[in-house]
């Protein structure tokens, strides 16, 4: 995310959990925000909106009400209405520390 901002991009990180529950180091999150990365927690991705050619135009998300993190998972339900985030490039990141 920080590299994309440095290259002139506008970056929004959509994350299912609260910022304090991120697996990233707190210093990295703080540095990303300081460099202009927008953090959007807790949001659950729902769909990608595409145009007639299949190009991505938006990411549709819905707010989540997270529960306690157990075993790397954040139980909770989706609440509230959907939100569309305009965009042209989406990067799907997922990982797990072992």
JSON list of C-alpha atoms in Angstrom, two decimals:
[
{"chain": "A", "resi": 1, "resn": "UNK", "atom": "CA", "xyz": [0.00, 0.00, 0.00]},
{"chain": "A", "resi": 2, "resn": "UNK", "atom": "CA", "xyz": [2.75, 2.43, 0.90]},
{"chain": "A", "resi": 3, "resn": "UNK", "atom": "CA", "xyz": [4.61, 1.74, -2.33]},
{"chain": "A", "resi": 4, "resn": "UNK", "atom": "CA", "xyz": [1.47, 2.45, -4.37]},
{"chain": "A", "resi": 5, "resn": "UNK", "atom": "CA", "xyz": [1.05, 5.79, -2.59]},
{"chain": "A", "resi": 6, "resn": "UNK", "atom": "CA", "xyz": [4.69, 6.65, -3.27]},
{"chain": "A", "resi": 7, "resn": "UNK", "atom": "CA", "xyz": [4.04, 5.95, -6.96]},
{"chain": "A", "resi": 8, "resn": "UNK", "atom": "CA", "xyz": [1.18, 8.45, -6.98]},
{"chain": "A", "resi": 9, "resn": "UNK", "atom": "CA", "xyz": [-1.76, 6.15, -6.31]},
{"chain": "A", "resi": 10, "resn": "UNK", "atom": "CA", "xyz": [-4.71, 6.68, -4.01]},
{"chain": "A", "resi": 11, "resn": "UNK", "atom": "CA", "xyz": [-4.92, 3.65, -1.72]},
{"chain": "A", "resi": 12, "resn": "UNK", "atom": "CA", "xyz": [-7.67, 2.38, 0.55]},
{"chain": "A", "resi": 13, "resn": "UNK", "atom": "CA", "xyz": [-7.08, -0.73, 2.63]},
{"chain": "A", "resi": 14, "resn": "UNK", "atom": "CA", "xyz": [-10.33, -2.57, 3.35]},
{"chain": "A", "resi": 15, "resn": "UNK", "atom": "CA", "xyz": [-9.93, -4.79, 6.38]},
{"chain": "A", "resi": 16, "resn": "UNK", "atom": "CA", "xyz": [-12.44, -7.10, 8.07]},
{"chain": "A", "resi": 17, "resn": "UNK", "atom": "CA", "xyz": [-11.06, -6.55, 11.56]},
{"chain": "A", "resi": 18, "resn": "UNK", "atom": "CA", "xyz": [-10.38, -3.52, 13.73]},
{"chain": "A", "resi": 19, "resn": "UNK", "atom": "CA", "xyz": [-7.03, -1.79, 13.22]},
{"chain": "A", "resi": 20, "resn": "UNK", "atom": "CA", "xyz": [-5.82, -2.99, 16.62]},
{"chain": "A", "resi": 21, "resn": "UNK", "atom": "CA", "xyz": [-6.50, -6.59, 15.50]},
{"chain": "A", "resi": 22, "resn": "UNK", "atom": "CA", "xyz": [-4.38, -6.34, 12.33]},
{"chain": "A", "resi": 23, "resn": "UNK", "atom": "CA", "xyz": [-1.55, -8.84, 12.06]},
{"chain": "A", "resi": 24, "resn": "UNK", "atom": "CA", "xyz": [0.75, -6.06, 10.83]},
{"chain": "A", "resi": 25, "resn": "UNK", "atom": "CA", "xyz": [3.09, -4.24, 13.19]},
{"chain": "A", "resi": 26, "resn": "UNK", "atom": "CA", "xyz": [1.45, -1.15, 14.70]},
{"chain": "A", "resi": 27, "resn": "UNK", "atom": "CA", "xyz": [4.38, 0.95, 13.46]},
{"chain": "A", "resi": 28, "resn": "UNK", "atom": "CA", "xyz": [3.74, -0.18, 9.88]},
{"chain": "A", "resi": 29, "resn": "UNK", "atom": "CA", "xyz": [0.05, 0.69, 10.08]},
{"chain": "A", "resi": 30, "resn": "UNK", "atom": "CA", "xyz": [0.84, 4.10, 11.57]},
{"chain": "A", "resi": 31, "resn": "UNK", "atom": "CA", "xyz": [3.46, 4.76, 8.88]},
{"chain": "A", "resi": 32, "resn": "UNK", "atom": "CA", "xyz": [1.04, 3.79, 6.11]},
{"chain": "A", "resi": 33, "resn": "UNK", "atom": "CA", "xyz": [-1.60, 6.17, 7.46]},
{"chain": "A", "resi": 34, "resn": "UNK", "atom": "CA", "xyz": [1.01, 8.94, 7.79]},
{"chain": "A", "resi": 35, "resn": "UNK", "atom": "CA", "xyz": [1.98, 8.41, 4.13]},
{"chain": "A", "resi": 36, "resn": "UNK", "atom": "CA", "xyz": [-1.62, 8.74, 2.96]},
{"chain": "A", "resi": 37, "resn": "UNK", "atom": "CA", "xyz": [-3.04, 5.22, 2.97]},
{"chain": "A", "resi": 38, "resn": "UNK", "atom": "CA", "xyz": [-6.71, 5.27, 3.96]},
{"chain": "A", "resi": 39, "resn": "UNK", "atom": "CA", "xyz": [-7.64, 2.44, 6.32]},
{"chain": "A", "resi": 40, "resn": "UNK", "atom": "CA", "xyz": [-11.26, 1.28, 6.20]},
{"chain": "A", "resi": 41, "resn": "UNK", "atom": "CA", "xyz": [-11.96, -1.18, 9.00]},
{"chain": "A", "resi": 42, "resn": "UNK", "atom": "CA", "xyz": [-14.05, -3.17, 9.80]},
{"chain": "A", "resi": 43, "resn": "UNK", "atom": "CA", "xyz": [-15.48, -3.72, 6.34]},
{"chain": "A", "resi": 44, "resn": "UNK", "atom": "CA", "xyz": [-16.26, -6.97, 4.57]},
{"chain": "A", "resi": 45, "resn": "UNK", "atom": "CA", "xyz": [-15.82, -7.08, 0.80]},
{"chain": "A", "resi": 46, "resn": "UNK", "atom": "CA", "xyz": [-19.07, -8.14, -0.88]},
{"chain": "A", "resi": 47, "resn": "UNK", "atom": "CA", "xyz": [-18.59, -7.74, -4.62]},
{"chain": "A", "resi": 48, "resn": "UNK", "atom": "CA", "xyz": [-16.67, -6.08, -7.41]},
{"chain": "A", "resi": 49, "resn": "UNK", "atom": "CA", "xyz": [-18.56, -3.79, -9.75]},
{"chain": "A", "resi": 50, "resn": "UNK", "atom": "CA", "xyz": [-17.33, -4.09, -13.32]},
{"chain": "A", "resi": 51, "resn": "UNK", "atom": "CA", "xyz": [-18.15, -2.27, -16.52]},
{"chain": "A", "resi": 52, "resn": "UNK", "atom": "CA", "xyz": [-19.27, -3.82, -19.81]},
{"chain": "A", "resi": 53, "resn": "UNK", "atom": "CA", "xyz": [-15.68, -4.81, -20.65]},
{"chain": "A", "resi": 54, "resn": "UNK", "atom": "CA", "xyz": [-15.12, -6.50, -17.28]},
{"chain": "A", "resi": 55, "resn": "UNK", "atom": "CA", "xyz": [-12.85, -3.75, -15.93]},
{"chain": "A", "resi": 56, "resn": "UNK", "atom": "CA", "xyz": [-13.17, -3.14, -12.18]},
{"chain": "A", "resi": 57, "resn": "UNK", "atom": "CA", "xyz": [-14.95, 0.10, -11.32]},
{"chain": "A", "resi": 58, "resn": "UNK", "atom": "CA", "xyz": [-15.72, -0.32, -7.59]},
{"chain": "A", "resi": 59, "resn": "UNK", "atom": "CA", "xyz": [-15.39, -2.57, -4.58]},
{"chain": "A", "resi": 60, "resn": "UNK", "atom": "CA", "xyz": [-18.65, -3.03, -2.69]},
{"chain": "A", "resi": 61, "resn": "UNK", "atom": "CA", "xyz": [-18.23, -3.45, 1.07]},
{"chain": "A", "resi": 62, "resn": "UNK", "atom": "CA", "xyz": [-20.46, -3.81, 4.11]},
{"chain": "A", "resi": 63, "resn": "UNK", "atom": "CA", "xyz": [-19.59, -2.84, 7.68]},
{"chain": "A", "resi": 64, "resn": "UNK", "atom": "CA", "xyz": [-18.92, -5.67, 10.10]},
{"chain": "A", "resi": 65, "resn": "UNK", "atom": "CA", "xyz": [-19.42, -5.89, 13.83]},
{"chain": "A", "resi": 66, "resn": "UNK", "atom": "CA", "xyz": [-16.39, -7.89, 14.89]},
{"chain": "A", "resi": 67, "resn": "UNK", "atom": "CA", "xyz": [-16.25, -10.12, 17.90]},
{"chain": "A", "resi": 68, "resn": "UNK", "atom": "CA", "xyz": [-13.17, -11.30, 19.77]},
{"chain": "A", "resi": 69, "resn": "UNK", "atom": "CA", "xyz": [-10.40, -12.72, 17.61]},
{"chain": "A", "resi": 70, "resn": "UNK", "atom": "CA", "xyz": [-10.00, -16.46, 18.23]},
{"chain": "A", "resi": 71, "resn": "UNK", "atom": "CA", "xyz": [-7.55, -18.66, 16.41]},
{"chain": "A", "resi": 72, "resn": "UNK", "atom": "CA", "xyz": [-6.86, -15.96, 13.83]},
{"chain": "A", "resi": 73, "resn": "UNK", "atom": "CA", "xyz": [-10.55, -15.59, 13.00]},
{"chain": "A", "resi": 74, "resn": "UNK", "atom": "CA", "xyz": [-12.78, -12.66, 13.79]},
{"chain": "A", "resi": 75, "resn": "UNK", "atom": "CA", "xyz": [-16.37, -13.82, 14.27]},
{"chain": "A", "resi": 76, "resn": "UNK", "atom": "CA", "xyz": [-19.07, -11.29, 13.76]},
{"chain": "A", "resi": 77, "resn": "UNK", "atom": "CA", "xyz": [-21.88, -10.35, 11.50]},
{"chain": "A", "resi": 78, "resn": "UNK", "atom": "CA", "xyz": [-22.26, -7.92, 8.70]},
{"chain": "A", "resi": 79, "resn": "UNK", "atom": "CA", "xyz": [-24.28, -4.88, 9.66]},
{"chain": "A", "resi": 80, "resn": "UNK", "atom": "CA", "xyz": [-25.47, -1.77, 7.91]},
{"chain": "A", "resi": 81, "resn": "UNK", "atom": "CA", "xyz": [-25.72, -0.88, 4.27]},
{"chain": "A", "resi": 82, "resn": "UNK", "atom": "CA", "xyz": [-23.34, -1.46, 1.43]},
{"chain": "A", "resi": 83, "resn": "UNK", "atom": "CA", "xyz": [-20.74, 1.06, 0.35]},
{"chain": "A", "resi": 84, "resn": "UNK", "atom": "CA", "xyz": [-19.15, 1.36, -3.07]},
{"chain": "A", "resi": 85, "resn": "UNK", "atom": "CA", "xyz": [-15.49, 2.36, -3.24]},
{"chain": "A", "resi": 86, "resn": "UNK", "atom": "CA", "xyz": [-14.56, 3.58, -6.72]},
{"chain": "A", "resi": 87, "resn": "UNK", "atom": "CA", "xyz": [-11.43, 1.97, -8.05]},
{"chain": "A", "resi": 88, "resn": "UNK", "atom": "CA", "xyz": [-9.68, 0.67, -11.09]},
{"chain": "A", "resi": 89, "resn": "UNK", "atom": "CA", "xyz": [-7.19, -1.77, -9.59]},
{"chain": "A", "resi": 90, "resn": "UNK", "atom": "CA", "xyz": [-7.86, -4.21, -6.80]},
{"chain": "A", "resi": 91, "resn": "UNK", "atom": "CA", "xyz": [-5.21, -6.24, -5.02]},
{"chain": "A", "resi": 92, "resn": "UNK", "atom": "CA", "xyz": [-6.43, -9.12, -2.94]},
{"chain": "A", "resi": 93, "resn": "UNK", "atom": "CA", "xyz": [-4.12, -9.86, -0.06]},
{"chain": "A", "resi": 94, "resn": "UNK", "atom": "CA", "xyz": [-4.49, -12.63, 2.41]},
{"chain": "A", "resi": 95, "resn": "UNK", "atom": "CA", "xyz": [-2.05, -14.45, 4.52]},
{"chain": "A", "resi": 96, "resn": "UNK", "atom": "CA", "xyz": [-1.48, -16.34, 7.66]},
{"chain": "A", "resi": 97, "resn": "UNK", "atom": "CA", "xyz": [1.49, -16.49, 9.96]},
{"chain": "A", "resi": 98, "resn": "UNK", "atom": "CA", "xyz": [2.53, -19.96, 11.05]}
]
